[in-house]
Amino acid sequence: MTSRLSIALIGLSIALPAAAQQQPQPDPKDTEAWAPEPARVVPASSSAAPSDAVVLFDGKDLREWVAAATPDKPAGWTVENGVLTVRGGSGDIQTRRLFGDYQLHLEWRVPATLGGTGQARGNSGLFLAATGAGRGYELQILDCAANKTYVNGQAASLYKQFAPLANACAAPGEWQTYDVIWTAPRFEPDGALLAPAYVTALHNGVLVQNHAALQGETVYAGKPFYRAHGPAPIKLQDHGDAVGFRNIWVRPL
């Protein structure tokens, strides 16, 4: 025999799904964010600088650059036909301005005729933050289209730390691009490391460094380590080879 209580419970269990269907449905507008609005940036055609970028080299002069060893003196490289070229033996150059986090675009070209092998083929370097006395964090510039060298020293490597995820090198004499997102390291007031530097980089449009956490500043021998520093210049290396540069711009983040 079925009790009145059982009948009531059965009726309740049948009614529950209908009651659940009567619950208010979420409104998609509740998850729409309308403020704050991102700043308007006018994109540029090709690889020209966007509207909010600091142009570091536009093919005309070196007003944004100084000698790295003696920052009170002008940069000693040559500018001709819209190209900034390493003048071997004149020393590294660095920006007058200091930067923290940024997005950087740079185009580079090794000479069409190269006689060396390994590290002696169009060697230069992009130092994402120059911390003085030859120190900093280097993204390697080198001909590696058909040139074998140690993988953490080839083009687009974070020198002696991370090999690139791919070899995207163009042939000698062809223009190549680096697009870099640099997140500067953070330090405690006492100089202790709070957060490492991170690098994301594309070489000729190919992802070659994916949010890589640097182990410290670049060193040629031994293990990298950090020294506390603040905003720093961006530096280009004189390694003796006549590497050319053009269309360099940066967007502080």
CSV table of C-alpha atoms in Angstrom, one decimal:
chain,number,residue,atom,x,y,z
A,1,MET,CA,0.0,0.0,0.0
A,2,THR,CA,1.3,3.4,-0.9
A,3,SER,CA,1.1,6.0,1.9
A,4,ARG,CA,0.0,9.6,1.4
A,5,LEU,CA,3.6,10.7,2.3
A,6,SER,CA,5.1,8.5,-0.4
A,7,ILE,CA,2.6,9.9,-2.9
A,8,ALA,CA,3.5,13.5,-1.9
A,9,LEU,CA,7.3,12.8,-2.2
A,10,ILE,CA,6.8,11.3,-5.7
A,11,GLY,CA,4.8,14.4,-6.7
A,12,LEU,CA,7.6,16.6,-5.3
A,13,SER,CA,10.4,14.7,-7.2
A,14,ILE,CA,8.4,15.1,-10.4
A,15,ALA,CA,8.0,18.8,-9.8
A,16,LEU,CA,11.6,19.6,-9.0
A,17,PRO,CA,12.9,19.6,-12.6
A,18,ALA,CA,10.2,22.1,-13.6
A,19,ALA,CA,11.1,24.3,-10.7
A,20,ALA,CA,14.7,24.3,-11.6
A,21,GLN,CA,13.8,25.4,-15.1
A,22,GLN,CA,12.2,28.5,-13.6
A,23,GLN,CA,15.5,29.7,-12.1
A,24,PRO,CA,16.6,33.0,-13.8
A,25,GLN,CA,19.1,32.5,-16.6
A,26,PRO,CA,22.5,34.5,-16.5
A,27,ASP,CA,22.5,37.7,-18.5
A,28,PRO,CA,25.5,37.8,-20.9
A,29,LYS,CA,25.7,41.6,-20.3
A,30,ASP,CA,26.7,40.9,-16.7
A,31,THR,CA,30.1,39.7,-17.9
A,32,GLU,CA,30.7,42.6,-20.3
A,33,ALA,CA,33.5,45.0,-19.2
A,34,TRP,CA,33.2,48.5,-20.7
A,35,ALA,CA,35.8,50.4,-18.6
A,36,PRO,CA,38.5,51.3,-18.4
A,37,GLU,CA,39.0,51.6,-22.1
A,38,PRO,CA,42.5,50.7,-23.5
A,39,ALA,CA,44.4,53.7,-24.9
A,40,ARG,CA,44.0,54.1,-28.7
A,41,VAL,CA,47.2,53.2,-30.6
A,42,VAL,CA,47.3,53.8,-34.3
A,43,PRO,CA,49.0,50.8,-35.9
A,44,ALA,CA,51.6,51.3,-38.6
A,45,SER,CA,51.8,49.7,-42.0
A,46,SER,CA,54.6,47.1,-42.4
A,47,SER,CA,57.1,47.4,-39.6
A,48,ALA,CA,56.9,51.1,-39.1
A,49,ALA,CA,56.5,52.4,-35.6
A,50,PRO,CA,53.0,52.6,-34.0
A,51,SER,CA,51.8,56.0,-32.8
A,52,ASP,CA,52.9,55.7,-29.2
A,53,ALA,CA,56.4,54.3,-29.8
A,54,VAL,CA,59.7,55.9,-29.0
A,55,VAL,CA,61.7,55.8,-32.3
A,56,LEU,CA,65.3,54.9,-31.5
A,57,PHE,CA,66.5,54.9,-35.1
A,58,ASP,CA,64.6,56.2,-38.1
A,59,GLY,CA,67.5,56.0,-40.6
A,60,LYS,CA,68.6,59.6,-40.2
A,61,ASP,CA,70.9,60.1,-37.1
A,62,LEU,CA,72.1,58.8,-33.8
A,63,ARG,CA,70.5,61.4,-31.5
A,64,GLU,CA,69.0,58.6,-29.3
A,65,TRP,CA,72.3,56.8,-28.9
A,66,VAL,CA,75.6,57.3,-27.0
A,67,ALA,CA,78.8,55.4,-26.5
A,68,ALA,CA,78.2,52.7,-24.0
A,69,ALA,CA,81.6,53.0,-22.3
A,70,THR,CA,81.4,56.8,-22.1
A,71,PRO,CA,77.7,57.8,-22.1
A,72,ASP,CA,78.6,61.5,-22.2
A,73,LYS,CA,80.0,61.0,-25.7
A,74,PRO,CA,78.1,60.4,-29.0
A,75,ALA,CA,77.8,57.0,-30.5
A,76,GLY,CA,80.6,56.1,-32.9
A,77,TRP,CA,78.9,54.0,-35.5
A,78,THR,CA,78.1,55.0,-39.0
A,79,VAL,CA,74.7,56.0,-40.6
A,80,GLU,CA,74.4,55.8,-44.4
A,81,ASN,CA,71.5,55.3,-46.7
A,82,GLY,CA,69.1,54.8,-43.8
A,83,VAL,CA,71.3,52.0,-42.2
A,84,LEU,CA,73.1,52.1,-38.8
A,85,THR,CA,76.2,50.0,-39.1
A,86,VAL,CA,78.7,48.8,-36.5
A,87,ARG,CA,82.1,50.4,-36.9
A,88,GLY,CA,84.4,47.7,-35.6
A,89,GLY,CA,86.5,48.8,-32.7
A,90,SER,CA,84.5,51.8,-31.9
A,91,GLY,CA,82.7,50.1,-29.0
A,92,ASP,CA,79.1,49.3,-28.1
A,93,ILE,CA,76.4,51.9,-28.2
A,94,GLN,CA,73.3,52.3,-26.0
A,95,THR,CA,70.2,54.4,-25.7
A,96,ARG,CA,70.2,57.8,-24.0
A,97,ARG,CA,67.0,56.9,-22.4
A,98,LEU,CA,66.4,54.3,-19.7
A,99,PHE,CA,63.6,51.7,-19.9
A,100,GLY,CA,61.8,49.2,-17.6
A,101,ASP,CA,59.3,46.9,-19.3
A,102,TYR,CA,58.8,47.3,-23.0
A,103,GLN,CA,58.0,46.1,-26.5
A,104,LEU,CA,60.8,46.4,-29.0
A,105,HIS,CA,61.1,46.2,-32.7
A,106,LEU,CA,64.5,46.0,-34.4
A,107,GLU,CA,65.7,45.0,-37.9
A,108,TRP,CA,69.2,43.7,-38.5
A,109,ARG,CA,71.3,42.4,-41.4
A,110,VAL,CA,74.6,40.6,-41.4
A,111,PRO,CA,77.0,41.3,-44.4
A,112,ALA,CA,76.2,39.5,-47.6
A,113,THR,CA,79.8,38.2,-47.7
A,114,LEU,CA,81.1,36.5,-44.6
A,115,GLY,CA,84.3,34.6,-44.3
A,116,GLY,CA,84.2,33.1,-40.8
A,117,THR,CA,82.4,30.2,-39.2
A,118,GLY,CA,80.7,29.7,-35.9
A,119,GLN,CA,80.6,32.8,-33.8
A,120,ALA,CA,82.6,34.7,-36.4
A,121,ARG,CA,79.8,35.2,-38.9
A,122,GLY,CA,78.1,38.6,-38.4
A,123,ASN,CA,78.2,38.6,-34.7
A,124,SER,CA,76.5,41.3,-32.7
A,125,GLY,CA,74.0,41.4,-29.8
A,126,LEU,CA,70.9,43.1,-28.6
A,127,PHE,CA,71.3,43.8,-24.9
A,128,LEU,CA,67.7,44.1,-23.5
A,129,ALA,CA,69.0,46.0,-20.5
A,130,ALA,CA,72.6,47.2,-20.2
A,131,THR,CA,73.6,47.4,-16.6
A,132,GLY,CA,77.1,48.9,-17.0
A,133,ALA,CA,80.7,47.7,-17.6
A,134,GLY,CA,79.8,45.3,-20.4
A,135,ARG,CA,77.0,43.7,-18.4
A,136,GLY,CA,73.4,43.1,-19.3
A,137,TYR,CA,71.0,40.6,-20.9
A,138,GLU,CA,71.9,39.6,-24.5
A,139,LEU,CA,69.7,38.3,-27.3
A,140,GLN,CA,72.2,37.0,-29.8
A,141,ILE,CA,72.6,38.4,-33.4
A,142,LEU,CA,74.5,36.0,-35.7
A,143,ASP,CA,74.3,34.4,-39.1
A,144,CYS,CA,72.9,30.9,-38.5
A,145,ALA,CA,71.2,30.3,-41.9
A,146,ALA,CA,73.8,27.6,-42.7
A,147,ASN,CA,76.3,28.0,-39.9
A,148,LYS,CA,76.8,25.6,-37.0
A,149,THR,CA,77.6,26.8,-33.5
A,150,TYR,CA,76.6,26.0,-29.9
A,151,VAL,CA,72.8,26.2,-29.8
A,152,ASN,CA,72.6,28.6,-26.8
A,153,GLY,CA,74.9,31.0,-28.7
A,154,GLN,CA,73.2,30.9,-32.1
A,155,ALA,CA,70.9,33.7,-33.5
A,156,ALA,CA,67.9,34.4,-31.3
A,157,SER,CA,69.4,32.6,-28.3
A,158,LEU,CA,69.4,34.3,-24.9
A,159,TYR,CA,73.1,34.0,-24.9
A,160,LYS,CA,74.5,31.0,-22.9
A,161,GLN,CA,71.0,30.5,-21.2
A,162,PHE,CA,68.3,29.5,-23.7
A,163,ALA,CA,68.5,28.2,-27.3
A,164,PRO,CA,65.8,29.5,-29.6
A,165,LEU,CA,62.8,27.4,-30.1
A,166,ALA,CA,63.4,27.4,-33.9
A,167,ASN,CA,66.1,28.6,-36.3
A,168,ALA,CA,64.3,31.3,-38.3
A,169,CYS,CA,67.5,32.9,-39.8
A,170,ALA,CA,67.4,34.5,-43.3
A,171,ALA,CA,70.4,34.3,-45.6
A,172,PRO,CA,73.3,36.7,-45.1
A,173,GLY,CA,72.5,40.1,-46.7
A,174,GLU,CA,68.8,39.9,-46.1
A,175,TRP,CA,67.0,42.0,-43.5
A,176,GLN,CA,65.7,40.2,-40.4
A,177,THR,CA,63.4,41.3,-37.6
A,178,TYR,CA,63.3,40.9,-33.8
A,179,ASP,CA,60.2,41.7,-31.9
A,180,VAL,CA,60.7,41.4,-28.2
A,181,ILE,CA,58.6,41.7,-25.0
A,182,TRP,CA,61.0,42.5,-22.1
A,183,THR,CA,59.8,42.2,-18.5
A,184,ALA,CA,62.6,43.7,-16.3
A,185,PRO,CA,63.6,41.9,-13.1
A,186,ARG,CA,62.3,43.1,-9.8
A,187,PHE,CA,64.4,43.5,-6.7
A,188,GLU,CA,63.7,43.9,-3.0
A,189,PRO,CA,64.9,47.1,-1.3
A,190,ASP,CA,67.9,45.2,0.0
A,191,GLY,CA,68.9,44.0,-3.5
A,192,ALA,CA,67.5,40.5,-3.2
A,193,LEU,CA,65.8,39.2,-6.4
A,194,LEU,CA,62.0,39.4,-6.1
A,195,ALA,CA,61.1,38.3,-9.7
A,196,PRO,CA,63.4,37.3,-12.6
A,197,ALA,CA,63.5,39.0,-16.0
A,198,TYR,CA,61.2,37.4,-18.7
A,199,VAL,CA,61.7,37.5,-22.5
A,200,THR,CA,59.3,36.7,-25.3
A,201,ALA,CA,60.8,37.1,-28.7
A,202,LEU,CA,59.9,36.5,-32.4
A,203,HIS,CA,62.5,36.2,-35.1
A,204,ASN,CA,61.2,37.0,-38.6
A,205,GLY,CA,57.7,36.4,-37.2
A,206,VAL,CA,58.5,33.0,-35.6
A,207,LEU,CA,58.3,32.5,-31.9
A,208,VAL,CA,61.8,31.8,-30.6
A,209,GLN,CA,61.6,32.6,-26.9
A,210,ASN,CA,58.4,32.0,-25.0
A,211,HIS,CA,58.3,33.9,-21.7
A,212,ALA,CA,61.7,32.6,-20.8
A,213,ALA,CA,62.8,33.3,-17.2
A,214,LEU,CA,66.4,34.5,-17.3
A,215,GLN,CA,68.8,33.1,-14.7
A,216,GLY,CA,70.6,36.4,-14.4
A,217,GLU,CA,72.7,38.7,-16.6
A,218,THR,CA,74.6,37.3,-19.6
A,219,VAL,CA,78.1,35.9,-18.8
A,220,TYR,CA,80.6,34.4,-21.3
A,221,ALA,CA,81.9,31.9,-18.8
A,222,GLY,CA,80.4,30.6,-15.6
A,223,LYS,CA,76.8,30.8,-14.3
A,224,PRO,CA,74.6,33.8,-14.7
A,225,PHE,CA,73.5,35.8,-11.6
A,226,TYR,CA,71.6,38.9,-10.8
A,227,ARG,CA,72.8,42.3,-9.5
A,228,ALA,CA,70.1,44.7,-8.4
A,229,HIS,CA,69.4,47.5,-10.9
A,230,GLY,CA,66.6,49.8,-12.0
A,231,PRO,CA,65.6,51.1,-15.5
A,232,ALA,CA,68.5,50.6,-17.9
A,233,PRO,CA,69.5,51.5,-21.5
A,234,ILE,CA,69.1,49.2,-24.5
A,235,LYS,CA,72.5,48.3,-26.0
A,236,LEU,CA,73.8,47.1,-29.3
A,237,GLN,CA,77.1,45.3,-29.4
A,238,ASP,CA,80.3,46.0,-31.4
A,239,HIS,CA,81.7,42.5,-31.9
A,240,GLY,CA,83.8,43.7,-34.8
A,241,ASP,CA,81.5,42.7,-37.7
A,242,ALA,CA,79.7,45.2,-39.9
A,243,VAL,CA,76.2,44.3,-38.9
A,244,GLY,CA,73.6,46.8,-40.0
A,245,PHE,CA,70.4,48.0,-38.2
A,246,ARG,CA,67.3,49.9,-39.2
A,247,ASN,CA,63.8,50.7,-38.0
A,248,ILE,CA,64.3,50.5,-34.2
A,249,TRP,CA,61.5,51.5,-32.0
A,250,VAL,CA,60.3,50.8,-28.4
A,251,ARG,CA,57.0,51.0,-26.6
A,252,PRO,CA,57.4,51.3,-22.8
A,253,LEU,CA,54.9,49.1,-21.0
